[in-house]
Coordinates of N, CA and C in Angstrom, one line a residue:
M1 N 84.3 113.4 46.7 CA 85.3 113.8 47.7 C 85.9 112.6 48.3
Q2 N 87.3 112.5 48.3 CA 88.0 111.4 48.9 C 88.7 111.8 50.2
M3 N 88.6 111.0 51.2 CA 89.2 111.2 52.5 C 90.1 110.0 52.8
S4 N 91.4 110.2 52.7 CA 92.3 109.1 52.9 C 92.3 108.7 54.4
T5 N 92.5 107.4 54.7 CA 92.6 106.9 56.1 C 93.7 107.6 56.8
D6 N 94.9 107.7 56.1 CA 96.1 108.2 56.7 C 95.8 109.7 57.1
E7 N 95.2 110.5 56.2 CA 94.9 111.9 56.5 C 93.9 112.0 57.7
L8 N 92.9 111.1 57.7 CA 91.9 111.2 58.8 C 92.6 110.8 60.1
R9 N 93.5 109.8 60.1 CA 94.2 109.4 61.3 C 95.1 110.5 61.9
Q10 N 95.8 111.2 61.0 CA 96.7 112.2 61.3 C 96.1 113.5 61.6
G11 N 94.9 113.7 61.2 CA 94.2 115.0 61.4 C 94.7 116.0 60.3
T12 N 95.2 115.6 59.2 CA 95.8 116.5 58.2 C 94.8 116.7 57.0
L13 N 93.7 116.0 57.0 CA 92.7 116.1 55.9 C 92.1 117.5 55.9
K14 N 92.2 118.1 54.7 CA 91.6 119.4 54.5 C 90.1 119.2 54.1
L15 N 89.2 119.4 55.0 CA 87.8 119.2 54.8 C 87.1 120.5 54.3
P16 N 86.1 120.5 53.5 CA 85.4 121.7 53.2 C 84.6 122.2 54.4
P17 N 84.4 123.4 54.5 CA 83.7 124.0 55.7 C 82.4 123.2 56.1
V18 N 81.7 122.8 55.2 CA 80.4 122.1 55.5 C 80.7 120.8 56.2
L19 N 81.8 120.1 56.1 CA 82.2 118.9 56.7 C 83.1 119.0 57.9
F20 N 83.7 120.2 58.1 CA 84.7 120.4 59.1 C 84.2 120.1 60.5
A21 N 82.9 120.5 60.8 CA 82.4 120.2 62.1 C 82.2 118.7 62.4
S22 N 82.1 117.9 61.3 CA 81.9 116.5 61.4 C 83.2 115.7 61.4
S23 N 84.4 116.3 61.5 CA 85.6 115.6 61.3 C 85.8 114.5 62.3
G24 N 85.4 114.7 63.6 CA 85.5 113.7 64.6 C 84.6 112.5 64.3
A25 N 83.4 112.7 63.8 CA 82.5 111.7 63.4 C 83.1 110.9 62.2
L26 N 83.7 111.6 61.3 CA 84.3 111.0 60.1 C 85.4 110.1 60.5
R27 N 86.3 110.5 61.4 CA 87.4 109.7 61.9 C 86.9 108.5 62.6
S28 N 85.8 108.6 63.4 CA 85.2 107.5 64.2 C 84.6 106.5 63.2
F29 N 83.9 107.0 62.2 CA 83.3 106.1 61.1 C 84.4 105.4 60.4
Q30 N 85.5 106.1 60.0 CA 86.6 105.4 59.3 C 87.2 104.3 60.2
R31 N 87.4 104.6 61.5 CA 88.0 103.6 62.4 C 87.1 102.4 62.4
R32 N 85.8 102.6 62.5 CA 84.8 101.4 62.5 C 84.9 100.6 61.2
C33 N 85.0 101.3 60.1 CA 85.1 100.6 58.8 C 86.4 99.8 58.8
D34 N 87.5 100.4 59.3 CA 88.8 99.7 59.3 C 88.7 98.5 60.2
E35 N 88.0 98.6 61.4 CA 87.8 97.4 62.3 C 87.1 96.3 61.6
V36 N 86.0 96.7 60.8 CA 85.2 95.7 60.1 C 86.1 95.0 59.1
T37 N 86.9 95.8 58.4 CA 87.8 95.2 57.4 C 88.7 94.2 58.0
R38 N 89.3 94.5 59.1 CA 90.2 93.5 59.8 C 89.5 92.3 60.3
L39 N 88.2 92.5 60.8 CA 87.4 91.3 61.2 C 87.1 90.4 60.0
L40 N 86.7 91.0 58.9 CA 86.4 90.2 57.7 C 87.6 89.5 57.2
L41 N 88.8 90.1 57.2 CA 90.0 89.5 56.8 C 90.3 88.3 57.7
S42 N 90.1 88.4 59.0 CA 90.4 87.3 59.9 C 89.4 86.2 59.6
Q43 N 88.2 86.4 59.3 CA 87.3 85.4 58.9 C 87.7 84.7 57.6
V44 N 88.2 85.4 56.6 CA 88.7 84.8 55.4 C 89.9 84.0 55.7
E45 N 90.8 84.5 56.6 CA 92.0 83.7 57.0 C 91.6 82.4 57.6
S46 N 90.6 82.4 58.6 CA 90.2 81.2 59.2 C 89.5 80.2 58.2
S47 N 88.7 80.7 57.3 CA 88.0 79.9 56.4 C 88.9 79.2 55.3
L48 N 89.9 80.0 54.9 CA 90.8 79.5 53.8 C 92.1 79.0 54.3
G49 N 92.4 79.2 55.6 CA 93.7 78.8 56.1 C 94.9 79.5 55.5
I50 N 94.7 80.8 55.3 CA 95.9 81.6 54.7 C 96.1 82.8 55.6
S51 N 97.2 83.4 55.6 CA 97.6 84.6 56.4 C 97.3 85.9 55.7
L52 N 96.5 86.7 56.3 CA 96.2 88.0 55.7 C 96.3 89.1 56.7
A53 N 96.7 88.8 58.0 CA 96.7 89.7 59.1 C 97.6 90.9 58.8
D54 N 98.7 90.7 58.0 CA 99.6 91.8 57.8 C 99.1 92.8 56.7
R55 N 97.9 92.5 56.1 CA 97.4 93.3 55.0 C 96.7 94.6 55.4
H56 N 96.2 94.6 56.6 CA 95.5 95.8 57.1 C 95.9 96.0 58.6
T57 N 97.0 96.8 58.8 CA 97.4 97.1 60.1 C 97.2 98.6 60.4
V58 N 97.0 98.9 61.6 CA 96.8 100.3 62.0 C 98.1 101.0 61.9
E59 N 99.2 100.3 62.2 CA 100.6 101.0 62.2 C 101.1 101.4 60.9
E60 N 100.7 100.6 59.8 CA 101.3 100.9 58.5 C 100.5 101.9 57.7
P61 N 101.1 102.6 56.8 CA 100.4 103.5 55.9 C 99.3 102.7 55.2
S62 N 98.2 103.4 54.8 CA 97.1 102.7 54.2 C 96.6 103.4 53.0
E63 N 96.1 102.6 52.0 CA 95.5 103.1 50.8 C 94.0 103.2 51.0
S64 N 93.5 102.9 52.2 CA 92.1 102.9 52.4 C 91.6 104.3 52.6
G65 N 90.3 104.5 52.5 CA 89.7 105.8 52.7 C 88.2 105.8 52.5
L66 N 87.6 106.9 52.8 CA 86.2 107.2 52.5 C 86.1 108.0 51.2
K67 N 85.0 107.7 50.5 CA 84.8 108.5 49.3 C 83.3 108.8 49.3
L68 N 83.0 110.1 49.3 CA 81.6 110.6 49.1 C 81.4 110.8 47.7
I69 N 80.4 110.2 47.1 CA 80.1 110.2 45.7 C 78.8 110.9 45.4
Y70 N 78.8 111.9 44.6 CA 77.5 112.5 44.2 C 77.3 111.9 42.8
E71 N 76.2 111.1 42.7 CA 76.0 110.4 41.5 C 74.5 110.7 41.0
P72 N 74.3 111.9 40.4 CA 72.9 112.2 40.0 C 72.4 111.3 38.9
S73 N 71.1 111.0 39.0 CA 70.6 110.2 37.9 C 70.2 111.2 36.8
L74 N 70.0 110.7 35.6 CA 69.8 111.5 34.4 C 68.4 111.4 33.9
D75 N 68.0 112.3 33.1 CA 66.6 112.3 32.5 C 66.3 111.0 31.9
R76 N 67.2 110.4 31.1 CA 67.0 109.2 30.4 C 68.1 108.1 30.8
V77 N 67.6 106.9 31.0 CA 68.6 105.8 31.4 C 69.6 105.6 30.2
T78 N 69.1 105.8 29.0 CA 70.0 105.6 27.8 C 71.2 106.6 27.8
D79 N 71.1 107.7 28.6 CA 72.2 108.6 28.6 C 73.3 108.3 29.7
V80 N 73.0 107.2 30.5 CA 74.0 106.8 31.5 C 75.2 106.1 30.8
G81 N 76.4 106.6 31.0 CA 77.6 106.0 30.4 C 77.9 104.7 31.1
E82 N 78.6 103.9 30.3 CA 79.0 102.6 30.9 C 80.2 102.8 31.9
N83 N 80.1 102.2 33.0 CA 81.1 102.3 34.0 C 81.4 101.0 34.8
K84 N 81.2 99.9 34.1 CA 81.5 98.6 34.7 C 82.9 98.5 35.2
H85 N 83.1 97.9 36.4 CA 84.4 97.7 36.9 C 84.4 96.8 38.1
C86 N 85.6 96.4 38.5 CA 85.9 95.7 39.8 C 86.7 96.6 40.6
D87 N 86.4 96.7 41.9 CA 87.2 97.6 42.8 C 88.6 96.9 43.0
S88 N 89.6 97.8 43.3 CA 90.9 97.3 43.4 C 91.4 96.9 44.8
G89 N 90.8 97.3 45.8 CA 91.4 97.0 47.2 C 91.0 95.6 47.7
T90 N 91.0 95.5 49.0 CA 90.6 94.3 49.7 C 89.1 94.2 49.8
W91 N 88.5 95.2 50.4 CA 87.0 95.3 50.5 C 86.5 96.6 50.1
T92 N 85.3 96.6 49.7 CA 84.5 97.9 49.5 C 83.3 97.8 50.4
M93 N 83.0 98.8 51.1 CA 81.8 98.9 51.9 C 81.0 100.1 51.2
L94 N 79.8 99.8 50.8 CA 79.0 100.8 50.1 C 77.7 101.1 50.9
F95 N 77.6 102.3 51.2 CA 76.4 102.8 51.9 C 75.6 103.6 50.9
Y96 N 74.3 103.2 50.7 CA 73.5 104.0 49.8 C 72.0 103.7 50.1
D97 N 71.2 104.6 49.7 CA 69.7 104.4 50.0 C 68.8 104.5 48.7
A98 N 69.4 104.6 47.5 CA 68.6 104.6 46.3 C 69.1 103.6 45.3
M99 N 68.2 102.9 44.6 CA 68.5 101.9 43.7 C 69.5 102.5 42.6
G100 N 70.6 101.8 42.3 CA 71.5 102.2 41.3 C 72.7 101.4 41.1
V101 N 73.0 100.4 42.1 CA 74.1 99.6 41.9 C 73.7 98.3 41.3
Q102 N 74.4 97.9 40.3 CA 74.1 96.6 39.6 C 75.3 95.7 39.7
V103 N 75.1 94.4 39.7 CA 76.1 93.4 39.7 C 75.9 92.5 38.5
Y104 N 77.0 92.1 37.9 CA 77.0 91.3 36.7 C 76.9 89.8 37.1
L105 N 75.9 89.1 36.5 CA 75.8 87.7 36.7 C 76.3 87.0 35.5
G106 N 77.4 86.3 35.7 CA 78.1 85.6 34.6 C 77.7 84.2 34.5
P107 N 78.5 83.3 33.9 CA 78.2 81.9 33.8 C 78.0 81.2 35.1
D108 N 77.0 80.4 35.2 CA 76.8 79.6 36.4 C 77.7 78.4 36.4
K109 N 77.5 77.5 37.4 CA 78.4 76.4 37.6 C 78.3 75.4 36.4
E110 N 77.1 75.4 35.8 CA 77.0 74.4 34.6 C 77.5 75.1 33.3
G111 N 78.0 76.3 33.4 CA 78.5 76.9 32.2 C 77.5 77.7 31.4
E112 N 76.3 77.8 31.9 CA 75.3 78.5 31.2 C 75.6 80.0 31.3
K113 N 75.6 80.7 30.2 CA 75.9 82.1 30.3 C 74.6 82.9 30.6
L114 N 74.6 83.5 31.8 CA 73.4 84.3 32.2 C 73.5 85.7 31.5
D115 N 74.7 86.3 31.5 CA 74.9 87.6 30.8 C 73.9 88.6 31.1
E116 N 73.7 88.9 32.4 CA 72.7 89.9 32.8 C 73.2 90.6 34.0
W117 N 72.6 91.8 34.1 CA 72.9 92.7 35.2 C 71.7 92.7 36.2
R118 N 71.9 92.7 37.5 CA 70.8 92.7 38.4 C 71.1 93.9 39.4
F119 N 70.0 94.6 39.7 CA 70.1 95.7 40.7 C 70.3 95.1 42.1
L120 N 71.1 95.7 42.9 CA 71.2 95.3 44.3 C 70.4 96.3 45.1
P121 N 69.4 95.9 45.8 CA 68.6 96.9 46.5 C 69.4 97.5 47.6
P122 N 69.1 98.8 48.0 CA 69.9 99.4 49.1 C 69.8 98.5 50.3
P123 N 70.9 98.4 51.1 CA 70.8 97.6 52.3 C 69.8 98.2 53.3
P124 N 69.3 97.4 54.2 CA 68.4 97.9 55.3 C 69.1 99.0 56.1
K125 N 68.4 99.8 56.7 CA 69.0 100.9 57.5 C 69.9 100.3 58.6
G126 N 71.1 100.8 58.7 CA 72.0 100.3 59.7 C 72.9 99.2 59.1
C127 N 72.7 98.9 57.9 CA 73.5 97.8 57.2 C 74.3 98.4 56.0
V128 N 75.2 97.6 55.5 CA 76.1 98.0 54.4 C 76.3 96.9 53.4
L129 N 76.5 97.2 52.2 CA 76.8 96.3 51.2 C 78.4 96.1 51.2
V130 N 78.9 94.9 51.4 CA 80.3 94.7 51.4 C 80.6 93.7 50.3
H131 N 81.7 94.0 49.6 CA 82.1 93.0 48.6 C 83.7 93.1 48.5
P132 N 84.3 92.0 48.1 CA 85.7 91.9 48.0 C 86.2 92.7 46.7
G133 N 87.5 93.1 46.8 CA 88.1 93.8 45.7 C 89.2 92.9 45.1
S134 N 89.8 93.4 44.0 CA 90.7 92.6 43.2 C 92.0 92.2 44.0
S135 N 92.4 93.1 45.0 CA 93.5 92.7 45.8 C 93.3 91.4 46.6
L136 N 92.1 91.4 47.2 CA 91.7 90.2 48.0 C 91.6 89.0 47.1
E137 N 91.1 89.2 45.9 CA 91.0 88.1 44.9 C 92.4 87.5 44.7
R138 N 93.4 88.4 44.4 CA 94.8 87.9 44.2 C 95.4 87.3 45.4
L139 N 95.2 87.9 46.6 CA 95.8 87.4 47.8 C 95.2 86.0 48.2
T140 N 94.0 85.7 47.8 CA 93.4 84.4 48.1 C 93.5 83.4 46.9
G141 N 94.3 83.7 45.9 CA 94.4 82.8 44.8 C 93.1 82.6 44.1
R142 N 92.3 83.6 44.0 CA 91.0 83.7 43.3 C 90.0 82.8 44.0
K143 N 90.2 82.4 45.3 CA 89.2 81.7 46.0 C 88.0 82.7 46.4
V144 N 88.4 83.9 46.6 CA 87.4 85.0 46.8 C 87.4 85.9 45.6
K145 N 86.3 86.1 45.0 CA 86.2 86.9 43.7 C 85.7 88.3 43.9
S146 N 86.2 89.2 43.1 CA 85.8 90.6 43.1 C 84.7 90.7 42.0
P147 N 83.5 91.2 42.4 CA 82.4 91.2 41.4 C 82.5 92.3 40.5
L148 N 82.1 92.1 39.2 CA 82.0 93.1 38.2 C 80.7 93.8 38.5
H149 N 80.7 95.1 38.6 CA 79.6 95.9 39.0 C 79.6 97.3 38.3
R150 N 78.5 98.0 38.4 CA 78.4 99.3 37.9 C 77.4 100.1 38.6
V151 N 77.4 101.4 38.4 CA 76.4 102.3 39.0 C 75.6 102.9 37.8
T152 N 74.3 102.7 37.9 CA 73.4 103.2 36.9 C 72.1 103.7 37.5
Q153 N 71.0 103.6 36.8 CA 69.7 104.0 37.4 C 68.7 103.1 36.9
P154 N 67.6 102.8 37.7 CA 66.6 101.9 37.3 C 65.6 102.4 36.3
S155 N 65.4 103.7 36.2 CA 64.4 104.3 35.3 C 64.8 105.7 34.9
N156 N 64.0 106.3 34.0 CA 64.2 107.7 33.6 C 63.9 108.6 34.8
G157 N 64.5 109.8 34.7 CA 64.1 110.8 35.7 C 65.3 111.2 36.5
A158 N 65.6 112.5 36.4 CA 66.8 113.1 37.2 C 66.5 113.2 38.7
E159 N 67.4 112.7 39.5 CA 67.3 112.8 40.9 C 68.7 113.0 41.5
V160 N 68.8 113.6 42.7 CA 70.1 113.7 43.4 C 70.3 112.4 44.2
R161 N 71.5 111.8 44.0 CA 71.9 110.6 44.7 C 73.3 110.7 45.3
Y162 N 73.5 110.2 46.5 CA 74.8 110.2 47.1 C 75.1 108.7 47.5
L163 N 76.4 108.4 47.5 CA 76.8 107.1 47.9 C 78.1 107.4 48.8
L164 N 78.2 106.6 49.8 CA 79.4 106.7 50.7 C 80.1 105.4 50.6
C165 N 81.4 105.4 50.2 CA 82.2 104.1 50.1 C 83.4 104.2 51.0
Y166 N 83.7 103.0 51.5 CA 85.0 102.8 52.2 C 85.7 101.8 51.4
F167 N 86.9 102.2 50.9 CA 87.7 101.3 50.1 C 88.9 100.8 50.9

């Protein structure tokens, strides 16, 4: 389920009944994620000496939003389809509590090809995994890189898993 920032701000998002009572909390959560996004952009601006302030403003329409993902694990790891990708926006914030996100480790500085995937453990309670997207990579002239990653599972066995993303 996707919840666009603009629809949350305007109160026009059509939520399913099970989430309707939580609409205020969802709007507050989205606002906090947006504030973190602007804070991170200001830190990148300071570090790299480039202007990004106009890339995430409250006044302008936004392509940001929350996405609730139901990602069940399967009986066998070999049945998991390939879904490697880089996210397209400026930042992705990923809230999850079960192992399943992998990041690709490519060549190191000496040019040695590692060519392996590593699981990223769920962040500690109250924390979030944040990584840059392809838009930020372009805006910074590739000084900030968007990581190639995928969602999979560490072992056999079907389970229910949910992830919450802010893009």
